[in-house]
Amino acid sequence: MPTMRLDKLLSECGVGSRKEIKQLIKSGRVSVDGSAAASPEQKLDTDKADVCLDGKKIAYAKYRYYMMNKPAGVLSATDDGKQKTVLDLTTPEMKKMGLFPVGRLDKDTTGLLILTNDGDFAHRVISPKSEIVKVYHARTETPVNDADIAAFADGLTLGDGTKCLPAGLKPLPDGSCLVEVMEGKYHQVKRMLASRGKPVTELKRLSIGGLKLDESLSPGSFRALEQNELCSVMRK
Ligand code: URA
């Protein structure tokens, strides 16, 4: 039976600070299984307890998953002393959930970023062993050609000797291209294209596995993932 203190559960659901939660419980606004909660230390079965605030059910979920359309100019990090991070774009409630970005996009890269507090999930998404394809739209100084496509398919070796897994490269009619990779080395896509003499001028992640960026999200916006979207991440 998964047990948790009432104040911890309410805090993880973003209800308020521990102090605020204590006050809510004291004033009788929190109920557990139909009766006013006794104390913040009260232990609950997180699978079964019916917890309400002002009569409204609090839905407890251990893990949370969000998609963000990452804007340029923001770090893929939880916090930074100086620069704005993707977590700074979220709500005060989300900041209490222990969320972090799944893999990193460079400061100037835009597009699909998953935020979660599920470390195992993040590990599986990032690991090349999972063979989950990440698709990027890249603009380069000059268009890619057939030799570039063949070199990507063979598996590139970067200038510093780093070997890359075979990757997909698809030229688009407007001179830009799609890059499909299963790994996430440091500046990987930029370094792959630069190694072919095609420096990247703009980079956007479009999908992770079967999960596509919801283009109706304006840059900097986010929303919770639907259950079917969460499952689609692992789709090859
Ligand atoms: N590859 C890069 O070079 N940059 C990113 O942000 C993501 C993949």
PDB file of C-alpha atoms and ligand atoms in Angstrom:
ATOM      1  CA  MET A   1       0.000   0.000   0.000  1.00  0.00           C
ATOM      2  CA  PRO A   2       1.683   3.271  -1.115  1.00  0.00           C
ATOM      3  CA  THR A   3       1.434   5.583   1.895  1.00  0.00           C
ATOM      4  CA  MET A   4       2.177   9.279   2.111  1.00  0.00           C
ATOM      5  CA  ARG A   5       1.618  12.109   4.557  1.00  0.00           C
ATOM      6  CA  LEU A   6      -1.369  14.290   3.716  1.00  0.00           C
ATOM      7  CA  ASP A   7       0.702  17.500   3.597  1.00  0.00           C
ATOM      8  CA  LYS A   8       3.227  15.889   1.221  1.00  0.00           C
ATOM      9  CA  LEU A   9       0.458  14.685  -1.097  1.00  0.00           C
ATOM     10  CA  LEU A  10      -1.156  18.135  -1.171  1.00  0.00           C
ATOM     11  CA  SER A  11       2.194  19.776  -1.745  1.00  0.00           C
ATOM     12  CA  GLU A  12       3.018  17.437  -4.655  1.00  0.00           C
ATOM     13  CA  CYS A  13      -0.359  18.289  -6.165  1.00  0.00           C
ATOM     14  CA  GLY A  14       0.666  21.945  -6.075  1.00  0.00           C
ATOM     15  CA  VAL A  15      -1.978  22.980  -3.528  1.00  0.00           C
ATOM     16  CA  GLY A  16       0.368  25.363  -1.701  1.00  0.00           C
ATOM     17  CA  SER A  17       3.360  25.649   0.591  1.00  0.00           C
ATOM     18  CA  ARG A  18       3.590  23.350   3.629  1.00  0.00           C
ATOM     19  CA  LYS A  19       2.586  26.339   5.786  1.00  0.00           C
ATOM     20  CA  GLU A  20      -0.442  27.143   3.611  1.00  0.00           C
ATOM     21  CA  ILE A  21      -1.439  23.486   3.584  1.00  0.00           C
ATOM     22  CA  LYS A  22      -1.239  23.321   7.382  1.00  0.00           C
ATOM     23  CA  GLN A  23      -3.600  26.290   7.529  1.00  0.00           C
ATOM     24  CA  LEU A  24      -6.025  24.740   5.018  1.00  0.00           C
ATOM     25  CA  ILE A  25      -6.183  21.558   7.088  1.00  0.00           C
ATOM     26  CA  LYS A  26      -6.580  23.484  10.347  1.00  0.00           C
ATOM     27  CA  SER A  27      -9.479  25.468   8.916  1.00  0.00           C
ATOM     28  CA  GLY A  28     -11.263  22.234   7.935  1.00  0.00           C
ATOM     29  CA  ARG A  29     -11.120  22.817   4.178  1.00  0.00           C
ATOM     30  CA  VAL A  30      -9.429  19.480   3.458  1.00  0.00           C
ATOM     31  CA  SER A  31     -11.314  16.208   3.739  1.00  0.00           C
ATOM     32  CA  VAL A  32     -10.135  12.603   3.542  1.00  0.00           C
ATOM     33  CA  ASP A  33     -12.707   9.946   2.651  1.00  0.00           C
ATOM     34  CA  GLY A  34     -15.536  12.324   3.488  1.00  0.00           C
ATOM     35  CA  SER A  35     -14.334  13.525   6.914  1.00  0.00           C
ATOM     36  CA  ALA A  36     -12.382  16.673   7.750  1.00  0.00           C
ATOM     37  CA  ALA A  37      -8.657  15.892   7.717  1.00  0.00           C
ATOM     38  CA  ALA A  38      -7.224  15.404  11.185  1.00  0.00           C
ATOM     39  CA  SER A  39      -3.654  16.650  10.730  1.00  0.00           C
ATOM     40  CA  PRO A  40      -0.941  17.344   8.144  1.00  0.00           C
ATOM     41  CA  GLU A  41       0.902  14.207   9.330  1.00  0.00           C
ATOM     42  CA  GLN A  42      -2.081  11.960   8.619  1.00  0.00           C
ATOM     43  CA  LYS A  43      -0.935   8.955   6.533  1.00  0.00           C
ATOM     44  CA  LEU A  44      -2.869   8.029   3.397  1.00  0.00           C
ATOM     45  CA  ASP A  45      -2.991   5.267   0.838  1.00  0.00           C
ATOM     46  CA  THR A  46      -2.284   7.314  -2.297  1.00  0.00           C
ATOM     47  CA  ASP A  47      -4.063   4.722  -4.494  1.00  0.00           C
ATOM     48  CA  LYS A  48      -7.321   4.795  -2.557  1.00  0.00           C
ATOM     49  CA  ALA A  49      -7.745   7.901  -0.407  1.00  0.00           C
ATOM     50  CA  ASP A  50     -10.414  10.358  -1.532  1.00  0.00           C
ATOM     51  CA  VAL A  51      -8.831  13.722  -0.746  1.00  0.00           C
ATOM     52  CA  CYS A  52     -10.820  16.913  -1.376  1.00  0.00           C
ATOM     53  CA  LEU A  53     -10.146  20.623  -0.971  1.00  0.00           C
ATOM     54  CA  ASP A  54     -13.315  22.658  -0.505  1.00  0.00           C
ATOM     55  CA  GLY A  55     -15.219  19.588  -1.693  1.00  0.00           C
ATOM     56  CA  LYS A  56     -13.230  19.286  -4.947  1.00  0.00           C
ATOM     57  CA  LYS A  57     -11.281  16.085  -5.525  1.00  0.00           C
ATOM     58  CA  ILE A  58      -7.507  16.355  -5.556  1.00  0.00           C
ATOM     59  CA  ALA A  59      -6.170  13.975  -8.192  1.00  0.00           C
ATOM     60  CA  TYR A  60      -2.864  12.603  -6.995  1.00  0.00           C
ATOM     61  CA  ALA A  61      -0.454  11.316  -9.616  1.00  0.00           C
ATOM     62  CA  LYS A  62       3.042  10.312  -8.620  1.00  0.00           C
ATOM     63  CA  TYR A  63       4.487  11.242 -11.980  1.00  0.00           C
ATOM     64  CA  ARG A  64       3.660  14.188 -14.211  1.00  0.00           C
ATOM     65  CA  TYR A  65       4.379  14.647 -17.903  1.00  0.00           C
ATOM     66  CA  TYR A  66       4.122  17.874 -19.902  1.00  0.00           C
ATOM     67  CA  MET A  67       5.017  18.926 -23.415  1.00  0.00           C
ATOM     68  CA  MET A  68       6.485  22.379 -23.919  1.00  0.00           C
ATOM     69  CA  ASN A  69       7.157  24.299 -27.094  1.00  0.00           C
ATOM     70  CA  LYS A  70      10.563  25.532 -26.013  1.00  0.00           C
ATOM     71  CA  PRO A  71      11.306  29.063 -27.159  1.00  0.00           C
ATOM     72  CA  ALA A  72      14.771  30.252 -28.163  1.00  0.00           C
ATOM     73  CA  GLY A  73      16.813  32.054 -25.512  1.00  0.00           C
ATOM     74  CA  VAL A  74      15.871  29.814 -22.568  1.00  0.00           C
ATOM     75  CA  LEU A  75      18.009  27.100 -20.947  1.00  0.00           C
ATOM     76  CA  SER A  76      16.868  23.458 -20.783  1.00  0.00           C
ATOM     77  CA  ALA A  77      17.598  23.266 -17.076  1.00  0.00           C
ATOM     78  CA  THR A  78      15.691  23.352 -13.814  1.00  0.00           C
ATOM     79  CA  ASP A  79      17.305  26.500 -12.465  1.00  0.00           C
ATOM     80  CA  ASP A  80      20.216  28.757 -13.171  1.00  0.00           C
ATOM     81  CA  GLY A  81      21.572  31.611 -11.136  1.00  0.00           C
ATOM     82  CA  LYS A  82      21.621  34.009 -14.060  1.00  0.00           C
ATOM     83  CA  GLN A  83      19.652  32.825 -17.061  1.00  0.00           C
ATOM     84  CA  LYS A  84      15.990  31.988 -17.592  1.00  0.00           C
ATOM     85  CA  THR A  85      15.183  28.259 -17.666  1.00  0.00           C
ATOM     86  CA  VAL A  86      12.267  26.271 -19.054  1.00  0.00           C
ATOM     87  CA  LEU A  87      11.057  25.712 -15.467  1.00  0.00           C
ATOM     88  CA  ASP A  88      10.866  29.496 -15.034  1.00  0.00           C
ATOM     89  CA  LEU A  89       8.169  29.445 -17.737  1.00  0.00           C
ATOM     90  CA  THR A  90       5.919  27.100 -15.729  1.00  0.00           C
ATOM     91  CA  THR A  91       3.481  27.746 -12.881  1.00  0.00           C
ATOM     92  CA  PRO A  92       4.297  27.949  -9.143  1.00  0.00           C
ATOM     93  CA  GLU A  93       2.445  24.618  -8.716  1.00  0.00           C
ATOM     94  CA  MET A  94       4.581  22.927 -11.376  1.00  0.00           C
ATOM     95  CA  LYS A  95       7.735  24.283  -9.770  1.00  0.00           C
ATOM     96  CA  LYS A  96       6.914  22.202  -6.683  1.00  0.00           C
ATOM     97  CA  MET A  97       6.545  18.948  -8.618  1.00  0.00           C
ATOM     98  CA  GLY A  98      10.247  18.279  -9.100  1.00  0.00           C
ATOM     99  CA  LEU A  99       9.973  18.499 -12.885  1.00  0.00           C
ATOM    100  CA  PHE A 100      13.007  18.473 -15.142  1.00  0.00           C
ATOM    101  CA  PRO A 101      13.490  18.463 -18.921  1.00  0.00           C
ATOM    102  CA  VAL A 102      13.923  15.096 -20.661  1.00  0.00           C
ATOM    103  CA  GLY A 103      17.194  15.629 -22.495  1.00  0.00           C
ATOM    104  CA  ARG A 104      18.531  19.034 -23.358  1.00  0.00           C
ATOM    105  CA  LEU A 105      17.850  21.369 -26.210  1.00  0.00           C
ATOM    106  CA  ASP A 106      20.450  24.093 -26.762  1.00  0.00           C
ATOM    107  CA  LYS A 107      19.544  27.616 -25.690  1.00  0.00           C
ATOM    108  CA  ASP A 108      18.851  28.633 -29.300  1.00  0.00           C
ATOM    109  CA  THR A 109      17.015  25.389 -30.225  1.00  0.00           C
ATOM    110  CA  THR A 110      13.219  25.480 -30.199  1.00  0.00           C
ATOM    111  CA  GLY A 111      10.423  22.930 -30.196  1.00  0.00           C
ATOM    112  CA  LEU A 112       9.337  19.793 -28.411  1.00  0.00           C
ATOM    113  CA  LEU A 113      10.566  19.377 -24.848  1.00  0.00           C
ATOM    114  CA  ILE A 114       9.076  16.937 -22.336  1.00  0.00           C
ATOM    115  CA  LEU A 115       9.028  17.962 -18.682  1.00  0.00           C
ATOM    116  CA  THR A 116       8.564  15.211 -16.093  1.00  0.00           C
ATOM    117  CA  ASN A 117       9.471  14.101 -12.584  1.00  0.00           C
ATOM    118  CA  ASP A 118       9.795  10.458 -13.710  1.00  0.00           C
ATOM    119  CA  GLY A 119      13.509   9.682 -13.848  1.00  0.00           C
ATOM    120  CA  ASP A 120      13.115   6.150 -15.246  1.00  0.00           C
ATOM    121  CA  PHE A 121      10.950   7.411 -18.079  1.00  0.00           C
ATOM    122  CA  ALA A 122      13.446  10.171 -18.893  1.00  0.00           C
ATOM    123  CA  HIS A 123      16.283   7.675 -18.907  1.00  0.00           C
ATOM    124  CA  ARG A 124      14.435   5.368 -21.294  1.00  0.00           C
ATOM    125  CA  VAL A 125      13.600   8.220 -23.670  1.00  0.00           C
ATOM    126  CA  ILE A 126      17.171   9.472 -23.794  1.00  0.00           C
ATOM    127  CA  SER A 127      18.984   6.129 -23.977  1.00  0.00           C
ATOM    128  CA  PRO A 128      20.094   5.204 -27.509  1.00  0.00           C
ATOM    129  CA  LYS A 129      19.345   1.582 -26.498  1.00  0.00           C
ATOM    130  CA  SER A 130      15.629   2.453 -26.588  1.00  0.00           C
ATOM    131  CA  GLU A 131      16.036   3.383 -30.278  1.00  0.00           C
ATOM    132  CA  ILE A 132      13.543   6.238 -29.967  1.00  0.00           C
ATOM    133  CA  VAL A 133      13.883   8.539 -32.959  1.00  0.00           C
ATOM    134  CA  LYS A 134      14.008  12.297 -32.368  1.00  0.00           C
ATOM    135  CA  VAL A 135      13.215  14.389 -35.447  1.00  0.00           C
ATOM    136  CA  TYR A 136      14.641  17.892 -35.925  1.00  0.00           C
ATOM    137  CA  HIS A 137      13.967  20.499 -38.563  1.00  0.00           C
ATOM    138  CA  ALA A 138      17.226  22.212 -39.458  1.00  0.00           C
ATOM    139  CA  ARG A 139      18.060  25.213 -41.595  1.00  0.00           C
ATOM    140  CA  THR A 140      21.621  25.179 -42.851  1.00  0.00           C
ATOM    141  CA  GLU A 141      23.809  27.745 -44.607  1.00  0.00           C
ATOM    142  CA  THR A 142      23.694  25.596 -47.754  1.00  0.00           C
ATOM    143  CA  PRO A 143      21.315  22.721 -48.577  1.00  0.00           C
ATOM    144  CA  VAL A 144      22.317  19.116 -47.857  1.00  0.00           C
ATOM    145  CA  ASN A 145      23.043  16.769 -50.767  1.00  0.00           C
ATOM    146  CA  ASP A 146      23.082  13.045 -51.574  1.00  0.00           C
ATOM    147  CA  ALA A 147      26.630  12.599 -50.217  1.00  0.00           C
ATOM    148  CA  ASP A 148      25.473  14.079 -46.881  1.00  0.00           C
ATOM    149  CA  ILE A 149      22.486  11.717 -46.807  1.00  0.00           C
ATOM    150  CA  ALA A 150      24.772   8.717 -47.424  1.00  0.00           C
ATOM    151  CA  ALA A 151      27.258   9.859 -44.764  1.00  0.00           C
ATOM    152  CA  PHE A 152      24.452  10.238 -42.194  1.00  0.00           C
ATOM    153  CA  ALA A 153      23.089   6.778 -43.083  1.00  0.00           C
ATOM    154  CA  ASP A 154      26.568   5.219 -42.653  1.00  0.00           C
ATOM    155  CA  GLY A 155      27.087   6.809 -39.217  1.00  0.00           C
ATOM    156  CA  LEU A 156      29.246   9.933 -39.085  1.00  0.00           C
ATOM    157  CA  THR A 157      32.527  10.304 -37.263  1.00  0.00           C
ATOM    158  CA  LEU A 158      32.806  13.864 -35.925  1.00  0.00           C
ATOM    159  CA  GLY A 159      35.980  15.961 -35.961  1.00  0.00           C
ATOM    160  CA  ASP A 160      36.932  14.901 -32.419  1.00  0.00           C
ATOM    161  CA  GLY A 161      36.548  11.203 -33.271  1.00  0.00           C
ATOM    162  CA  THR A 162      33.046  10.839 -31.786  1.00  0.00           C
ATOM    163  CA  LYS A 163      31.176   8.126 -33.647  1.00  0.00           C
ATOM    164  CA  CYS A 164      27.472   8.658 -34.324  1.00  0.00           C
ATOM    165  CA  LEU A 165      24.865   5.986 -34.912  1.00  0.00           C
ATOM    166  CA  PRO A 166      23.369   5.886 -38.408  1.00  0.00           C
ATOM    167  CA  ALA A 167      20.919   8.780 -38.779  1.00  0.00           C
ATOM    168  CA  GLY A 168      18.293   9.928 -41.254  1.00  0.00           C
ATOM    169  CA  LEU A 169      18.655  13.075 -43.340  1.00  0.00           C
ATOM    170  CA  LYS A 170      15.836  14.282 -45.584  1.00  0.00           C
ATOM    171  CA  PRO A 171      16.168  17.392 -47.735  1.00  0.00           C
ATOM    172  CA  LEU A 172      13.044  19.558 -47.994  1.00  0.00           C
ATOM    173  CA  PRO A 173      11.982  21.594 -51.053  1.00  0.00           C
ATOM    174  CA  ASP A 174      12.755  24.929 -49.363  1.00  0.00           C
ATOM    175  CA  GLY A 175      16.426  23.984 -48.827  1.00  0.00           C
ATOM    176  CA  SER A 176      16.039  23.043 -45.164  1.00  0.00           C
ATOM    177  CA  CYS A 177      16.135  19.418 -43.939  1.00  0.00           C
ATOM    178  CA  LEU A 178      14.846  16.901 -41.420  1.00  0.00           C
ATOM    179  CA  VAL A 179      17.337  15.053 -39.232  1.00  0.00           C
ATOM    180  CA  GLU A 180      16.389  11.811 -37.462  1.00  0.00           C
ATOM    181  CA  VAL A 181      18.639  10.693 -34.607  1.00  0.00           C
ATOM    182  CA  MET A 182      18.352   8.080 -31.854  1.00  0.00           C
ATOM    183  CA  GLU A 183      20.951   9.572 -29.535  1.00  0.00           C
ATOM    184  CA  GLY A 184      21.472  12.939 -27.903  1.00  0.00           C
ATOM    185  CA  LYS A 185      25.142  13.771 -27.719  1.00  0.00           C
ATOM    186  CA  TYR A 186      26.206  17.333 -26.933  1.00  0.00           C
ATOM    187  CA  HIS A 187      25.217  19.637 -29.841  1.00  0.00           C
ATOM    188  CA  GLN A 188      24.736  16.443 -31.842  1.00  0.00           C
ATOM    189  CA  VAL A 189      22.698  17.644 -34.805  1.00  0.00           C
ATOM    190  CA  LYS A 190      24.683  20.866 -35.170  1.00  0.00           C
ATOM    191  CA  ARG A 191      27.968  18.977 -35.034  1.00  0.00           C
ATOM    192  CA  MET A 192      26.748  16.327 -37.502  1.00  0.00           C
ATOM    193  CA  LEU A 193      25.734  18.928 -40.059  1.00  0.00           C
ATOM    194  CA  ALA A 194      28.816  21.071 -39.409  1.00  0.00           C
ATOM    195  CA  SER A 195      31.013  18.010 -40.045  1.00  0.00           C
ATOM    196  CA  ARG A 196      29.528  17.953 -43.558  1.00  0.00           C
ATOM    197  CA  GLY A 197      30.286  21.655 -44.066  1.00  0.00           C
ATOM    198  CA  LYS A 198      26.619  22.612 -43.479  1.00  0.00           C
ATOM    199  CA  PRO A 199      26.500  24.798 -40.369  1.00  0.00           C
ATOM    200  CA  VAL A 200      23.065  25.015 -38.766  1.00  0.00           C
ATOM    201  CA  THR A 201      21.375  28.408 -38.651  1.00  0.00           C
ATOM    202  CA  GLU A 202      18.116  27.272 -37.011  1.00  0.00           C
ATOM    203  CA  LEU A 203      17.085  24.086 -35.202  1.00  0.00           C
ATOM    204  CA  LYS A 204      13.700  22.912 -33.957  1.00  0.00           C
ATOM    205  CA  ARG A 205      12.709  19.523 -32.509  1.00  0.00           C
ATOM    206  CA  LEU A 206       9.487  18.250 -34.055  1.00  0.00           C
ATOM    207  CA  SER A 207       8.988  14.840 -32.460  1.00  0.00           C
ATOM    208  CA  ILE A 208      10.183  12.238 -29.978  1.00  0.00           C
ATOM    209  CA  GLY A 209       9.130   8.702 -30.937  1.00  0.00           C
ATOM    210  CA  GLY A 210       5.471   8.954 -31.912  1.00  0.00           C
ATOM    211  CA  LEU A 211       4.916  12.185 -29.974  1.00  0.00           C
ATOM    212  CA  LYS A 212       4.681  15.243 -32.205  1.00  0.00           C
ATOM    213  CA  LEU A 213       4.992  18.836 -31.082  1.00  0.00           C
ATOM    214  CA  ASP A 214       1.530  20.357 -30.734  1.00  0.00           C
ATOM    215  CA  GLU A 215       2.027  23.314 -33.057  1.00  0.00           C
ATOM    216  CA  SER A 216      -0.935  25.084 -31.461  1.00  0.00           C
ATOM    217  CA  LEU A 217       1.300  25.671 -28.430  1.00  0.00           C
ATOM    218  CA  SER A 218       2.916  29.056 -28.856  1.00  0.00           C
ATOM    219  CA  PRO A 219       6.641  29.242 -27.992  1.00  0.00           C
ATOM    220  CA  GLY A 220       6.987  29.036 -24.201  1.00  0.00           C
ATOM    221  CA  SER A 221       3.583  27.365 -23.720  1.00  0.00           C
ATOM    222  CA  PHE A 222       3.069  23.875 -22.320  1.00  0.00           C
ATOM    223  CA  ARG A 223       0.334  21.425 -21.480  1.00  0.00           C
ATOM    224  CA  ALA A 224      -0.056  18.046 -19.771  1.00  0.00           C
ATOM    225  CA  LEU A 225       0.389  15.018 -22.011  1.00  0.00           C
ATOM    226  CA  GLU A 226      -2.666  12.848 -22.666  1.00  0.00           C
ATOM    227  CA  GLN A 227      -2.257   9.168 -21.734  1.00  0.00           C
ATOM    228  CA  ASN A 228      -2.142   8.105 -25.412  1.00  0.00           C
ATOM    229  CA  GLU A 229       0.515  10.754 -26.129  1.00  0.00           C
ATOM    230  CA  LEU A 230       2.603   9.486 -23.238  1.00  0.00           C
ATOM    231  CA  CYS A 231       2.487   5.948 -24.651  1.00  0.00           C
ATOM    232  CA  SER A 232       3.354   7.256 -28.124  1.00  0.00           C
ATOM    233  CA  VAL A 233       6.738   8.551 -26.904  1.00  0.00           C
ATOM    234  CA  MET A 234       8.086   4.978 -26.786  1.00  0.00           C
ATOM    235  CA  ARG A 235       6.788   4.155 -30.257  1.00  0.00           C
ATOM    236  CA  LYS A 236       9.532   3.431 -32.781  1.00  0.00           C
TER     237      LYS A 236
HETATM  238  N1  URA B   1      21.268  18.703 -31.420  1.00  0.00           N
HETATM  239  C1  URA B   1      21.827  19.926 -31.287  1.00  0.00           C
HETATM  240  O1  URA B   1      22.856  20.213 -31.872  1.00  0.00           O
HETATM  241  N2  URA B   1      21.210  20.812 -30.503  1.00  0.00           N
HETATM  242  C2  URA B   1      20.069  20.558 -29.850  1.00  0.00           C
HETATM  243  O2  URA B   1      19.540  21.424 -29.142  1.00  0.00           O
HETATM  244  C3  URA B   1      19.491  19.294 -30.002  1.00  0.00           C
HETATM  245  C4  URA B   1      20.118  18.365 -30.797  1.00  0.00           C
END
